[in-house]
PDB file of C-alpha atoms in Angstrom:
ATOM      1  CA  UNK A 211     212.251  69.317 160.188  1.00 87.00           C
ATOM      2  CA  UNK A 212     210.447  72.851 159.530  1.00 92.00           C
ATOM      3  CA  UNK A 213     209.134  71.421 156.529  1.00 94.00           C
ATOM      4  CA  UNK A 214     207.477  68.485 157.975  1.00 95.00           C
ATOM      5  CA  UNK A 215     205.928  70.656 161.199  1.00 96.00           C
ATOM      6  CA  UNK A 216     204.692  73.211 158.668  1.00 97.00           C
ATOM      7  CA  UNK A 217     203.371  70.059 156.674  1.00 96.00           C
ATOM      8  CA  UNK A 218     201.379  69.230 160.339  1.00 97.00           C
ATOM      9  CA  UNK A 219     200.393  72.760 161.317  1.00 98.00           C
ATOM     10  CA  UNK A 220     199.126  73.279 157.806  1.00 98.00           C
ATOM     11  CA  UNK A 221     197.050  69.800 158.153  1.00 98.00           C
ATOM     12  CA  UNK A 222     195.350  70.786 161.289  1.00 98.00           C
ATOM     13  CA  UNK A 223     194.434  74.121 159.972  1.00 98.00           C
ATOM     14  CA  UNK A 224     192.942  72.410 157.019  1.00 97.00           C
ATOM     15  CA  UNK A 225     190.990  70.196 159.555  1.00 96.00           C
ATOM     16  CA  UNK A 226     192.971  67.259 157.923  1.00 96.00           C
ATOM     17  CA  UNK A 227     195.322  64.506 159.149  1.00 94.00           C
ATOM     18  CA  UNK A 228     199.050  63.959 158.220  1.00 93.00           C
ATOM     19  CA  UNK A 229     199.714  60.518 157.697  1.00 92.00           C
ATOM     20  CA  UNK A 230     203.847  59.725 157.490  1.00 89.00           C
ATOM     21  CA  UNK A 231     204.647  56.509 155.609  1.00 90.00           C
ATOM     22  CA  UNK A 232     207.507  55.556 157.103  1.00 91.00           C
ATOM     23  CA  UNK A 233     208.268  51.741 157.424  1.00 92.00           C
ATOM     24  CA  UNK A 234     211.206  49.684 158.668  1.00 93.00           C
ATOM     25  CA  UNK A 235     214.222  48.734 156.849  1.00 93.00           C
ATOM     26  CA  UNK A 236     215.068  45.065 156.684  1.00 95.00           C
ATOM     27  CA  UNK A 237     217.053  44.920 159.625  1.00 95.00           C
ATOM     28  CA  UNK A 238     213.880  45.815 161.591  1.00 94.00           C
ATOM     29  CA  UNK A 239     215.094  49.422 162.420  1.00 94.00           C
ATOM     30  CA  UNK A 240     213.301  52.395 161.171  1.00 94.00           C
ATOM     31  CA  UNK A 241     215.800  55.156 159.077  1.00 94.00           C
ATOM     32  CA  UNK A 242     218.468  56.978 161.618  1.00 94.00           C
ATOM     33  CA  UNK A 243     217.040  60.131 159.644  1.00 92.00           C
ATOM     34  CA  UNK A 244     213.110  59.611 159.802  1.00 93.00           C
ATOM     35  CA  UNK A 245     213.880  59.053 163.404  1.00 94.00           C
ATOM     36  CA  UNK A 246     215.571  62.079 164.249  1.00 94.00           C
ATOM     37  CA  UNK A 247     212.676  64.077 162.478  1.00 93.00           C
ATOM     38  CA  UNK A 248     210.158  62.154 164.800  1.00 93.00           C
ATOM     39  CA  UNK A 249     211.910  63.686 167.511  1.00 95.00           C
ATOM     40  CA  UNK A 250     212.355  67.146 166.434  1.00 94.00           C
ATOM     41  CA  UNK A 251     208.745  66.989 165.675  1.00 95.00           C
ATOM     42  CA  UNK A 252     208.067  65.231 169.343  1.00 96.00           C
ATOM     43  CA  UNK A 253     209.678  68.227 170.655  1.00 96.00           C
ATOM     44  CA  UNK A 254     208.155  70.783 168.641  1.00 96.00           C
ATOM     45  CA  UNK A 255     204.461  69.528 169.814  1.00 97.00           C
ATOM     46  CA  UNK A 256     206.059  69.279 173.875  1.00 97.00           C
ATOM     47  CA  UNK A 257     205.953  73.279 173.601  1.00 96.00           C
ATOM     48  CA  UNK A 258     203.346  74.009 170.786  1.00 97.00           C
ATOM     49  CA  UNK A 259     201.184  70.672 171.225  1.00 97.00           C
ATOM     50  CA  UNK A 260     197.735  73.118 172.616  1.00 98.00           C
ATOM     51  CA  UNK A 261     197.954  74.507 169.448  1.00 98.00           C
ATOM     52  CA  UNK A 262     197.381  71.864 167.966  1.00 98.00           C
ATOM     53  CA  UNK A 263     196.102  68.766 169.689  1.00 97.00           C
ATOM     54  CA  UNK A 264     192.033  68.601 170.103  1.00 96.00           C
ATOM     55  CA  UNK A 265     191.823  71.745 167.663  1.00 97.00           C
ATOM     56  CA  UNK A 266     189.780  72.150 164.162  1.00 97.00           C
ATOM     57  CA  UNK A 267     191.002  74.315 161.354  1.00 96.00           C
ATOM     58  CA  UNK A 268     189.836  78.093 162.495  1.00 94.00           C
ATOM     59  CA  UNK A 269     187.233  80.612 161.131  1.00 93.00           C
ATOM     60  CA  UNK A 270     189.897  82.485 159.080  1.00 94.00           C
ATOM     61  CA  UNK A 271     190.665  80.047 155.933  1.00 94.00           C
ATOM     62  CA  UNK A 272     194.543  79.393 155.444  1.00 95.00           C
ATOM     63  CA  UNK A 273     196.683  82.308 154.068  1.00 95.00           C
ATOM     64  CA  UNK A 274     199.973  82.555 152.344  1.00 94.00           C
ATOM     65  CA  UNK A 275     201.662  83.374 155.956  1.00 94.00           C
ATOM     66  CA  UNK A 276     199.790  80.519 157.480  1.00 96.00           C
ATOM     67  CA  UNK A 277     197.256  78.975 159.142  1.00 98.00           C
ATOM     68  CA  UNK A 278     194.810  79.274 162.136  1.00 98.00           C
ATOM     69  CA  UNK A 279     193.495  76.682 164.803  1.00 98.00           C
ATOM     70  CA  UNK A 280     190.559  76.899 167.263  1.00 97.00           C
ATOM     71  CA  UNK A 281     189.598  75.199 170.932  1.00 97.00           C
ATOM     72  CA  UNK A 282     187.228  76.251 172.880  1.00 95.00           C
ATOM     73  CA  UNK A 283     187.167  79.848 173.497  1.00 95.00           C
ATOM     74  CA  UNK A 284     191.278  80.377 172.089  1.00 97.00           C
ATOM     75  CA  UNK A 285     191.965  80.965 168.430  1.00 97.00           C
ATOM     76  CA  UNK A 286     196.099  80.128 167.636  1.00 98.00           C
ATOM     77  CA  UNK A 287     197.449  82.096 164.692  1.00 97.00           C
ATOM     78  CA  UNK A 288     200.511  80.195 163.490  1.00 97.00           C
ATOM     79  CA  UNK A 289     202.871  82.152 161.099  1.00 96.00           C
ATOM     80  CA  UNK A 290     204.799  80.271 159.378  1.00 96.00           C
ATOM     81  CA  UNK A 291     205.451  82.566 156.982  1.00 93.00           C
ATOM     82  CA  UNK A 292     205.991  86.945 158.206  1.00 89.00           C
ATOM     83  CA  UNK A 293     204.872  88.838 154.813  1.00 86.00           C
ATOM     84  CA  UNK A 294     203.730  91.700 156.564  1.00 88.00           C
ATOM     85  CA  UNK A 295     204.001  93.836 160.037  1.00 91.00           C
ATOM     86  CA  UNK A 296     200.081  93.693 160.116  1.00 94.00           C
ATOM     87  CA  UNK A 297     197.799  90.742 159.829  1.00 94.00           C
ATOM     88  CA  UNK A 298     194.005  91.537 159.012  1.00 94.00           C
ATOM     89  CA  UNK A 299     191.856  88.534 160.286  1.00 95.00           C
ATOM     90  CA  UNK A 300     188.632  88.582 158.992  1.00 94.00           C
ATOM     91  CA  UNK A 301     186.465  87.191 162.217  1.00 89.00           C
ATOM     92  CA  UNK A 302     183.573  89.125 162.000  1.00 80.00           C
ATOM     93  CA  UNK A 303     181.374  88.589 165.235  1.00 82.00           C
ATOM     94  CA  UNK A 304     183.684  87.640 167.401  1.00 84.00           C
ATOM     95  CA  UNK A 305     185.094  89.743 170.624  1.00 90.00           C
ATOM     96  CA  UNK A 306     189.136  89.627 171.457  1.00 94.00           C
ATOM     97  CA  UNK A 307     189.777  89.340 175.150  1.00 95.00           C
ATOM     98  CA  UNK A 308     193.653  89.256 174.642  1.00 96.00           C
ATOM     99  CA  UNK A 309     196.282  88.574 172.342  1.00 97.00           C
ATOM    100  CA  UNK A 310     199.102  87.163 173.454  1.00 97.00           C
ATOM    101  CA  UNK A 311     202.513  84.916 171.922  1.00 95.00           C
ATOM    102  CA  UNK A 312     201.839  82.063 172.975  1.00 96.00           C
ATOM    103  CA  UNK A 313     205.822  81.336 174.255  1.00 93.00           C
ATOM    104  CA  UNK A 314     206.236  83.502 176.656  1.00 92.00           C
ATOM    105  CA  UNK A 315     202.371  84.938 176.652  1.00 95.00           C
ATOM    106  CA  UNK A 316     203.527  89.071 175.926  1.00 95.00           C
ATOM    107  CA  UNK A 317     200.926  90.893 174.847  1.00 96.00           C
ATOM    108  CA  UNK A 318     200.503  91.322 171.168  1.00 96.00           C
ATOM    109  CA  UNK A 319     198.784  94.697 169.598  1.00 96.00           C
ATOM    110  CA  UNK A 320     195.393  94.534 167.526  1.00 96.00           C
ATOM    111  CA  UNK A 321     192.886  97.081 166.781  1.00 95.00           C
ATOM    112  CA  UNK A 322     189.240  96.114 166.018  1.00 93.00           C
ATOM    113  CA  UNK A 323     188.382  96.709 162.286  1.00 93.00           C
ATOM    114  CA  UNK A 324     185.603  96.566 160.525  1.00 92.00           C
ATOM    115  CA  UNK A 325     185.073  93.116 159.619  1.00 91.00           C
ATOM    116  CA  UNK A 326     187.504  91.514 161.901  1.00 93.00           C
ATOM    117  CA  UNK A 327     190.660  92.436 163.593  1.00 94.00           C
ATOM    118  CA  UNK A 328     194.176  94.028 162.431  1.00 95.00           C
ATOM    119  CA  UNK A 329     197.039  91.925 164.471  1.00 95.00           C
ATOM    120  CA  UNK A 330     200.227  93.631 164.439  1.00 94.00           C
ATOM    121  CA  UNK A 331     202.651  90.549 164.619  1.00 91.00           C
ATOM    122  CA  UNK A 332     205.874  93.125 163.884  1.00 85.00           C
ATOM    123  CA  UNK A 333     207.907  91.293 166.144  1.00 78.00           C
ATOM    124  CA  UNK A 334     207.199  87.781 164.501  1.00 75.00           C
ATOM    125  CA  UNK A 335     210.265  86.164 164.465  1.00 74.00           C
ATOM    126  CA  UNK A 336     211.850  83.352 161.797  1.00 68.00           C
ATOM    127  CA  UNK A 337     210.599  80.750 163.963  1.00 81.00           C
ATOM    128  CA  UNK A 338     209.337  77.551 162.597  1.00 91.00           C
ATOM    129  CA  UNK A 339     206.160  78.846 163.527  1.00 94.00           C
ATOM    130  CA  UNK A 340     205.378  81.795 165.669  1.00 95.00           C
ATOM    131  CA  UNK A 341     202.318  81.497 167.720  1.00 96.00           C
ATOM    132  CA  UNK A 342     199.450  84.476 169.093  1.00 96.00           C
ATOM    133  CA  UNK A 343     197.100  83.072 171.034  1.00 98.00           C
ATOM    134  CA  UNK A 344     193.641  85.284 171.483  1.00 97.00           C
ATOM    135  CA  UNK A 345     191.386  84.426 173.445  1.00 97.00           C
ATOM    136  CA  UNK A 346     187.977  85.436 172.414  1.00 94.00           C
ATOM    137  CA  UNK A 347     184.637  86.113 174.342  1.00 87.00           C
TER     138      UNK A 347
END
């Protein structure tokens, strides 16, 4: 299950697709187990589906600790991966109006840098992929 949503998080902040090739077995019925990940993925996208739906890739290229997606005027971070208490996102140009997680929307620390902005993501959790939303001017 984590594997597969990083597989799709990873896809959209690649600006790619993920295709699943799954087909049925000869009773008709598609695998107990490729079912239950559909699900777990279903439910994943119910809570996290703005991140991803109707987004491109964003302007900071995919890192070892994850990806980033953009619509409209909000730029998701996912994490998939915490190596560090501080994330420096190179997005030169651009002017943070908030950072918040995007369960629960608390307000997440950054200082403007040169070149882009340091995110301090120290309370990241293990999650299958923890979410700040910013929401630029």
């Amino acid at each position: 299950e984590k594997e597969l949503i990083h597989y799709l998080v990873k896809a959209a902040g690649n600006n790619a697709n993920l295709l699943m090739n799954v087909g049925p077995q000869p009773d008709g019925e598609f695998p107990a187990a490729a079912m239950e990940r559909f699900r777990a993925i279903g439910k994943w996208l119910g809570q996290y589906g703005e991140t991803i739906y109707g987004t491109r890739g964003g302007p900071v290229a995919p890192r070892h600790w994850g990806v980033t997606t953009q619509k409209a005027d909000r730029l998701y971070v996912h994490i998939l991966q915490k190596e560090d208490e501080v994330l420096f996102l190179p997005v030169p140009g651009k002017t943070i109006r908030s950072a918040k997680t995007f369960i629960g929307k608390k307000n997440v620390e950054y200082t403007v840098v040169p070149g882009g902005i340091a995110l301090n993501v120290g309370e990241a959790t293990d999650a299958i992929d923890f979410v700040v939303e910013l929401e630029l001017q």
